[in-house]
Tab-separated table of C-alpha atoms in Angstrom:
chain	number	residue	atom	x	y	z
A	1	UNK	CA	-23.778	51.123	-80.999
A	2	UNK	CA	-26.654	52.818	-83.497
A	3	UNK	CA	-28.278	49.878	-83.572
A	4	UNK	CA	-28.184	48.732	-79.830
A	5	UNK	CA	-29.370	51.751	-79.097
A	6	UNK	CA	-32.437	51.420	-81.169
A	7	UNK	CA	-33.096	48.368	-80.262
A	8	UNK	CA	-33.067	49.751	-76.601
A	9	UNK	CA	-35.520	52.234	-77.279
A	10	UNK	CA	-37.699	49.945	-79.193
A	11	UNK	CA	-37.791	47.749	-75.994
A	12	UNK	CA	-38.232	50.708	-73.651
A	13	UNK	CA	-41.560	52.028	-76.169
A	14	UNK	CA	-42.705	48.362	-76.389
A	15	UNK	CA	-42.804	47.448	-72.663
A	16	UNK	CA	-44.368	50.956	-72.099
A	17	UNK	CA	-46.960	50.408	-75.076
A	18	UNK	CA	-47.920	46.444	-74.556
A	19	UNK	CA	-48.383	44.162	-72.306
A	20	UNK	CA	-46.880	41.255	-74.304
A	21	UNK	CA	-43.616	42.241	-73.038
A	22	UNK	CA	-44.186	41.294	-69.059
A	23	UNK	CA	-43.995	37.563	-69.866
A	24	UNK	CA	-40.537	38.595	-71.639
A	25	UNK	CA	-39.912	40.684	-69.074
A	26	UNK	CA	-40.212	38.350	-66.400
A	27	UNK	CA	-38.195	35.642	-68.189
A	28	UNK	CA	-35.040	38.487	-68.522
A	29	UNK	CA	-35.627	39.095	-65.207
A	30	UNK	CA	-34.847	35.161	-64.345
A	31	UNK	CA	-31.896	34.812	-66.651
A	32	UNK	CA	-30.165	38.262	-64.912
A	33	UNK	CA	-30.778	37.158	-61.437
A	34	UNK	CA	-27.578	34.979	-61.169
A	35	UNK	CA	-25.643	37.735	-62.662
A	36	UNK	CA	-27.169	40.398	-59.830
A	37	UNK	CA	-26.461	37.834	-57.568
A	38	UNK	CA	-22.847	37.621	-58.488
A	39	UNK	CA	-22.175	41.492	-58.573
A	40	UNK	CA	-24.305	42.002	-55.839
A	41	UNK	CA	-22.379	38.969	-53.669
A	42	UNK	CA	-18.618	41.257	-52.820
A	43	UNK	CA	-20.997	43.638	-51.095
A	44	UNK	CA	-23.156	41.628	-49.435
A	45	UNK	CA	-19.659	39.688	-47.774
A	46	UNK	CA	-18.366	43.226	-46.993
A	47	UNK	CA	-21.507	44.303	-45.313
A	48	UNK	CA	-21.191	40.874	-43.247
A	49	UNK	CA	-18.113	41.031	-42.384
A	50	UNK	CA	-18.394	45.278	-41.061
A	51	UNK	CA	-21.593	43.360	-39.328
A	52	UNK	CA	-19.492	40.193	-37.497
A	53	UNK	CA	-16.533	42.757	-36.454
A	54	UNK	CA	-19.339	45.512	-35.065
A	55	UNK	CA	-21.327	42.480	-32.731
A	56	UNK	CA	-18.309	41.528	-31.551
A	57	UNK	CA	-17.147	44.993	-30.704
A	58	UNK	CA	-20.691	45.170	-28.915
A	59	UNK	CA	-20.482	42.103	-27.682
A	60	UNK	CA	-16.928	42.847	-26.171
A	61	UNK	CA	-17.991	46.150	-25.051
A	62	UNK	CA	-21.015	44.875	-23.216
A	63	UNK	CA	-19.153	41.637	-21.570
A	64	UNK	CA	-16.801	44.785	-20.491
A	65	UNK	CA	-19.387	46.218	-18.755
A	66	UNK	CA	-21.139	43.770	-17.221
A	67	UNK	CA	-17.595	42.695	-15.367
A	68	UNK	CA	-17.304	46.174	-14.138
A	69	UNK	CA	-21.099	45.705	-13.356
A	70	UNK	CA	-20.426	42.338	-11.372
A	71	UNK	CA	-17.261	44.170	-9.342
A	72	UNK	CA	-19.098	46.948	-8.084
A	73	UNK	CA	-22.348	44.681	-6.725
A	74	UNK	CA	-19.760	42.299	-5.001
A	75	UNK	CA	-18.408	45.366	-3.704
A	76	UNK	CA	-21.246	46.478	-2.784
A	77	UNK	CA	-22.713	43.118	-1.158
A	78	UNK	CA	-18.937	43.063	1.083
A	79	UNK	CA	-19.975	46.427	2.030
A	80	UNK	CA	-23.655	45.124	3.210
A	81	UNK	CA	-22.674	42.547	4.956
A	82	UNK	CA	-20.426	44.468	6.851
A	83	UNK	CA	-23.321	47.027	7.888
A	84	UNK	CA	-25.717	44.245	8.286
A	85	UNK	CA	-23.386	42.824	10.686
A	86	UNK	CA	-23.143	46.042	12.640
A	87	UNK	CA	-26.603	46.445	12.587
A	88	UNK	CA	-27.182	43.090	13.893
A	89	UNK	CA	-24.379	43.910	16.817
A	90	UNK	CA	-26.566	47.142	17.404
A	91	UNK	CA	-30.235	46.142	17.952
A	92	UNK	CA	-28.515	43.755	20.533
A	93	UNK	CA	-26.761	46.000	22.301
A	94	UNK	CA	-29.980	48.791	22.539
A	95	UNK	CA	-32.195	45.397	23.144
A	96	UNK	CA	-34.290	46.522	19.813
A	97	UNK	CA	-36.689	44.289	17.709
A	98	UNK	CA	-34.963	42.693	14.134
A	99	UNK	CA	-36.413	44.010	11.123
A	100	UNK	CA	-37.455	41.069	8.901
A	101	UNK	CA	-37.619	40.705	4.828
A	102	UNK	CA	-40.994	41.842	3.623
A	103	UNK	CA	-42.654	38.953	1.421
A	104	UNK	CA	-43.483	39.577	-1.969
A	105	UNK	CA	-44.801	37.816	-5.408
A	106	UNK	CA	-43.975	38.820	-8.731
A	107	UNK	CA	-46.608	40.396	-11.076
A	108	UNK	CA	-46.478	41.238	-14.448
A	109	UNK	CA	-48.470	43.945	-16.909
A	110	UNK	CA	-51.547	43.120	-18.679
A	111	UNK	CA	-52.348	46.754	-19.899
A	112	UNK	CA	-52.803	50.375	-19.211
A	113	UNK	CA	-55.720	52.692	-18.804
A	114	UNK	CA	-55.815	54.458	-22.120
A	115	UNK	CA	-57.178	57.911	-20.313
A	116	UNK	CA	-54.065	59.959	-21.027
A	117	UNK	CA	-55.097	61.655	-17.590
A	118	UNK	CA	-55.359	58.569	-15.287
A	119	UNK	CA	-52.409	56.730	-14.721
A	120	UNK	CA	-53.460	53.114	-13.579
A	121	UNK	CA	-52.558	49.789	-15.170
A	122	UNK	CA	-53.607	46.289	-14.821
A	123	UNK	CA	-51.526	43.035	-13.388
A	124	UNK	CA	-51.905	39.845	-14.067
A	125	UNK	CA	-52.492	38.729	-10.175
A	126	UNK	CA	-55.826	39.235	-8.221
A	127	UNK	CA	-57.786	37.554	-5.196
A	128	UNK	CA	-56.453	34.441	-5.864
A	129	UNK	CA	-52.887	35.337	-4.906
A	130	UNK	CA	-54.167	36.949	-1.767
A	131	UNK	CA	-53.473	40.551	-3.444
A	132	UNK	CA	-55.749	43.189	-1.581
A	133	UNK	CA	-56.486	46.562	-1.497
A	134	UNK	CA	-54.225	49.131	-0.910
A	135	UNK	CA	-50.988	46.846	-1.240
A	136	UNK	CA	-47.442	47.986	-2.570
A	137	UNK	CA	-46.249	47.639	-5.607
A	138	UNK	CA	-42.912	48.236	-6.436
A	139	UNK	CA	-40.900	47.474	-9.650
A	140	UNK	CA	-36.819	47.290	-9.740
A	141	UNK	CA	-35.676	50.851	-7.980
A	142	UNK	CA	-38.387	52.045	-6.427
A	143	UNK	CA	-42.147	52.274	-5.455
A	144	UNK	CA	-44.871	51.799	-8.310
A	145	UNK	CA	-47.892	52.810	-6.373
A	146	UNK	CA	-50.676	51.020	-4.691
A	147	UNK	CA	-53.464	48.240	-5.517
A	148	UNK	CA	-57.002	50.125	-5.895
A	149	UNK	CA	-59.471	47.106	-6.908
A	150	UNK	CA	-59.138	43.518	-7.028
A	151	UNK	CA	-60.565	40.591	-9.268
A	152	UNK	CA	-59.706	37.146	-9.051
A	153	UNK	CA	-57.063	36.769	-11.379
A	154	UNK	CA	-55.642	40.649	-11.736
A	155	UNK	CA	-55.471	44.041	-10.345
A	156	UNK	CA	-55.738	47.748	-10.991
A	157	UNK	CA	-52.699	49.595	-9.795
A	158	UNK	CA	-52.422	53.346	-9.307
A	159	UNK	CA	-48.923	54.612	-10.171
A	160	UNK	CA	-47.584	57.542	-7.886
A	161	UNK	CA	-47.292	59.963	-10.869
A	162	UNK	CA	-51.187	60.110	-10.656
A	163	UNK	CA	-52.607	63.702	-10.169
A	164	UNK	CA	-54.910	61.754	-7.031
A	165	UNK	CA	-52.116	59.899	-5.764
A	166	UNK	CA	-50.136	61.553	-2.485
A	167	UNK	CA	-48.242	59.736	0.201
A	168	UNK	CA	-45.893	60.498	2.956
A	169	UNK	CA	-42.383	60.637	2.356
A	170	UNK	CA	-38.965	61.552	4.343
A	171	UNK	CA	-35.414	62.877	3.053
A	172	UNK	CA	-33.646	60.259	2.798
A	173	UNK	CA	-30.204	62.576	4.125
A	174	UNK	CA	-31.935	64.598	6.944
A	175	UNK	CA	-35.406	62.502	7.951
A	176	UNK	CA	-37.505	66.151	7.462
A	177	UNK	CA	-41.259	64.410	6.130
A	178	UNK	CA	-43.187	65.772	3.503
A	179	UNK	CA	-46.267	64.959	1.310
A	180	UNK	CA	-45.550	64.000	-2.091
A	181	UNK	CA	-48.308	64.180	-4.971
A	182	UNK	CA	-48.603	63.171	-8.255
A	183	UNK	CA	-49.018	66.034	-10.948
A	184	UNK	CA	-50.331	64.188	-13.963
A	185	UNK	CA	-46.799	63.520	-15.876
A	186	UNK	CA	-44.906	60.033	-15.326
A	187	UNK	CA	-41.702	62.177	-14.925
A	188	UNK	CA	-42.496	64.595	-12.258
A	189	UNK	CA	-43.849	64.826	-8.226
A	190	UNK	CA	-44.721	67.594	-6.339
A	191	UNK	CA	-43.836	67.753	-3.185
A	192	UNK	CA	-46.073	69.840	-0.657
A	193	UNK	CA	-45.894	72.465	1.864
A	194	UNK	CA	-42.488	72.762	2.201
A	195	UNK	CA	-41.318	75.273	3.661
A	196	UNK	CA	-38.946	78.275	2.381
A	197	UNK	CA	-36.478	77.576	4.833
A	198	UNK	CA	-36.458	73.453	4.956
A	199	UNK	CA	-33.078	72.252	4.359
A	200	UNK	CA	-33.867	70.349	0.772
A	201	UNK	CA	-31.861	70.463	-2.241
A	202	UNK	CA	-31.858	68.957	-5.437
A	203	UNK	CA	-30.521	65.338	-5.728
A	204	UNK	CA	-32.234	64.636	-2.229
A	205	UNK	CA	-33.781	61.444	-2.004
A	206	UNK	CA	-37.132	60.546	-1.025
A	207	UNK	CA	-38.378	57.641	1.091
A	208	UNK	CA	-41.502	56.173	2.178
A	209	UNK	CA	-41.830	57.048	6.077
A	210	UNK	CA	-44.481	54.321	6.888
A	211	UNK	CA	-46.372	57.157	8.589
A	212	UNK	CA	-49.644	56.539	6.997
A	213	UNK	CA	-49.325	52.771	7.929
A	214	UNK	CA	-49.610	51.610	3.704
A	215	UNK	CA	-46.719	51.648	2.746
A	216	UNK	CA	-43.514	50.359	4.187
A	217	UNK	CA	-40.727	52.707	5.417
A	218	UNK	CA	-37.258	52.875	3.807
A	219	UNK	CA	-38.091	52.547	0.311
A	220	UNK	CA	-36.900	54.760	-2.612
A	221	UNK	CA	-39.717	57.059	-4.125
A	222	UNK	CA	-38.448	59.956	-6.131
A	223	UNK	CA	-35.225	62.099	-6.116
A	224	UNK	CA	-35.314	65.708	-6.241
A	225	UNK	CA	-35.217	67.888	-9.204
A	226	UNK	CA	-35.747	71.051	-8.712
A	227	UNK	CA	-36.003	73.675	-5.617
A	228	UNK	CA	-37.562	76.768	-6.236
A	229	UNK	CA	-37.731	79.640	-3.928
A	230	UNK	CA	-39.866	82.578	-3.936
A	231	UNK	CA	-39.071	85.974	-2.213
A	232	UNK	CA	-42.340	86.554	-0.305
A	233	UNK	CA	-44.173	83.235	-0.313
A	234	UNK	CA	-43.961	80.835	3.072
A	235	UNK	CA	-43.662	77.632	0.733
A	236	UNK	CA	-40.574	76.776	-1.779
A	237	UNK	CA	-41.853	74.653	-5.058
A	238	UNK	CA	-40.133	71.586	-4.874
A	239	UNK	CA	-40.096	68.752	-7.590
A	240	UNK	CA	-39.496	65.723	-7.777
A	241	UNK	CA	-38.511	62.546	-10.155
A	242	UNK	CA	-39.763	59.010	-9.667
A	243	UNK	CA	-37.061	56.560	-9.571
A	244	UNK	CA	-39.441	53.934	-10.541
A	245	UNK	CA	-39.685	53.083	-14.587
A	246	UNK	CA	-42.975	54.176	-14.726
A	247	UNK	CA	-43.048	53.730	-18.535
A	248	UNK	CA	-40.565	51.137	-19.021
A	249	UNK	CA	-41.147	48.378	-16.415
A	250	UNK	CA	-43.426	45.426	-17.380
A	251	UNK	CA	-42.616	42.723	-13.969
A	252	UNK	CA	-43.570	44.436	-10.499
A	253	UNK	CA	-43.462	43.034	-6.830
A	254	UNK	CA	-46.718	43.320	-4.413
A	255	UNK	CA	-45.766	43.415	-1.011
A	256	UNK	CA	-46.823	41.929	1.707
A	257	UNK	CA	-45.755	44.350	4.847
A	258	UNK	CA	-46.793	43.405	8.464
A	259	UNK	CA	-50.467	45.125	9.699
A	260	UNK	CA	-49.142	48.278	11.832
A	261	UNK	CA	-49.636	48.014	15.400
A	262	UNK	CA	-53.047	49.413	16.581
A	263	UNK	CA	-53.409	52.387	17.474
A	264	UNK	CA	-53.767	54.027	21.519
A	265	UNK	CA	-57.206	54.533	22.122
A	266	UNK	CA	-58.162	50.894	19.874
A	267	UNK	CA	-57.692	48.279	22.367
A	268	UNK	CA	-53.513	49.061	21.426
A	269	UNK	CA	-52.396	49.973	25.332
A	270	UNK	CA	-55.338	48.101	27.390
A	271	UNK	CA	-54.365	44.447	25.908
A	272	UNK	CA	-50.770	45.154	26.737
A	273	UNK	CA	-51.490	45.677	30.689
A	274	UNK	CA	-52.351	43.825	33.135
A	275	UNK	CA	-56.396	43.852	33.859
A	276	UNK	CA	-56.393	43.933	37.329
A	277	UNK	CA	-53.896	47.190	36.860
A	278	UNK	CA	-56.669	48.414	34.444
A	279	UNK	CA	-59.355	47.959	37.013
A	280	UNK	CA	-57.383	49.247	39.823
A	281	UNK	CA	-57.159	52.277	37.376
A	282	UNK	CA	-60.720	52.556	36.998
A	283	UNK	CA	-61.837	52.337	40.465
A	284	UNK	CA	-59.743	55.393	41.479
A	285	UNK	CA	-60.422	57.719	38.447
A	286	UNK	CA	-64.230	57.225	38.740
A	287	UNK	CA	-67.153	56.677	36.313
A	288	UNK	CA	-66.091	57.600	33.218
A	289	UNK	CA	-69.202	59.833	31.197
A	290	UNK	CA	-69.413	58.183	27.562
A	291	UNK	CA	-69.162	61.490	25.010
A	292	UNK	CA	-72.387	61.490	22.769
């Protein structure tokens, strides 16, 4: 044992001391592998093993889900079809015009703007794929934001969570409309001028109205968070979450929604009666002074 252990210090100063003992070194280092190998090999089958049984376990888990998934969306699509049917049986009955599917293509992300205090991005589809100013963009729950400039082959987007970003919105539970802004922060919306006695609460949820003629009603914007009311002041603060993955989502859907009908005043009521009523109109309410 004396002498082992000399020799083992004798190594230890000699591979400290001199380089002639890498080559040696390395050669030890080749003729112990096998044996690491071999000691090493019991727990490298146990850690496989704990690895198989834990995928399957996650595997099992998450096939477990995804049938509970698949129940509730049939469920759910029995249950649409069933109100799609009424609704159907409805517009007949109260001779009302059928709302059609709004056409879409699918866009993806190309980058973001790296000013933390401008929320935009960039899609790969532009001119090209007749994308224009101003349209929709939604991603899988909810609205995105809007196209703001076009090139042929992409497109900037502003995101609703953009301190210049506002549009018109409606509770989804009562109808009562309301501006909603952007703050700055991907999670949170400010909704404006509401007042201290408007029946909101939290877990309200927000829908485009289609007021401002942009955007299409009846899609989800942002759910409410918080309702804060303050003795004194004529306006509660009222915030709001986008349902939209602001942060997460990387494929989007531009819309394509119908032009809004034009407005009175635009040409919107004179091509829709007759023109002899029009001129029959005319003759009896007089010269009509054009306002400077």
């Amino acid at each position: 044992m004396l002498l082992c252990a000399l020799l083992a210090v004798a190594l230890m100063f000699a591979d400290l001391r001199f380089t002639r003992m890498e080559p040696v070194r390395a050669q030890l280092s080749t003729l112990v592998a096998p044996i690491q190998w071999l000691v090493s090999l019991p727990s490298d089958a146990l850690n496989w093993g704990a690895l198989a049984f834990s995928d399957q376990r996650e595997l099992l888990d998450e096939n477990r889900q995804l049938r509970e998934q698949i129940l509730t969306l049939s469920h759910r699509v029995q249950r649409m079809a069933s109100l799609t049917a009424e609704n159907v049986r409805l517009r007949e009955l109260l001779d009302a015009t059928r709302e059609h599917d709004i056409p879409f293509i699918t866009a993806e992300l190309l980058s973001l703007d790296p000013d933390p205090f401008s929320h935009r991005m960039v899609v790969d589809r532009g001119r090209r794929d007749g994308v224009f100013v101003g349209q929709p963009v939604m991603d899988a729950a909810g609205l995105v934001g809007q196209v703001t400039s076009v090139s042929a082959y992409a497109s900037r987007v502003l995101m609703v969570s953009d301190a210049s970003h506002s549009l018109p919105v409606q509770v989804n539970r009562n109808g009562l409309r309301f501006i909603l802004q952007g703050t700055g922060q991907y999670d949170t919306l400010s909704v404006l001028h509401v007042p201290d006695t408007a029946d909101i609460r939290e877990g309200d949820l927000l829908m485009t109205s289609g007021l401002a003629g942009r955007f299409p009603p009846g899609y989800p914007v942002g759910r409410v968070t918080s309702v804060v009311h303050d003795p004194g002041e004529p306006f509660a603060q009222v915030e709001a979450r986008p349902v939209a993955q602001l942060q997460r989502a990387r494929h989007f859907l531009l819309l394509f929604p119908p032009e809004p009908p034009e407005a009175p005043g635009r040409g919107g009521w004179t091509v829709a009666l007759d023109p002899a009523a029009v001129e029959a109109a005319l003759q009896m309410i007089g010269p009509v002074e054009e306002v400077q």
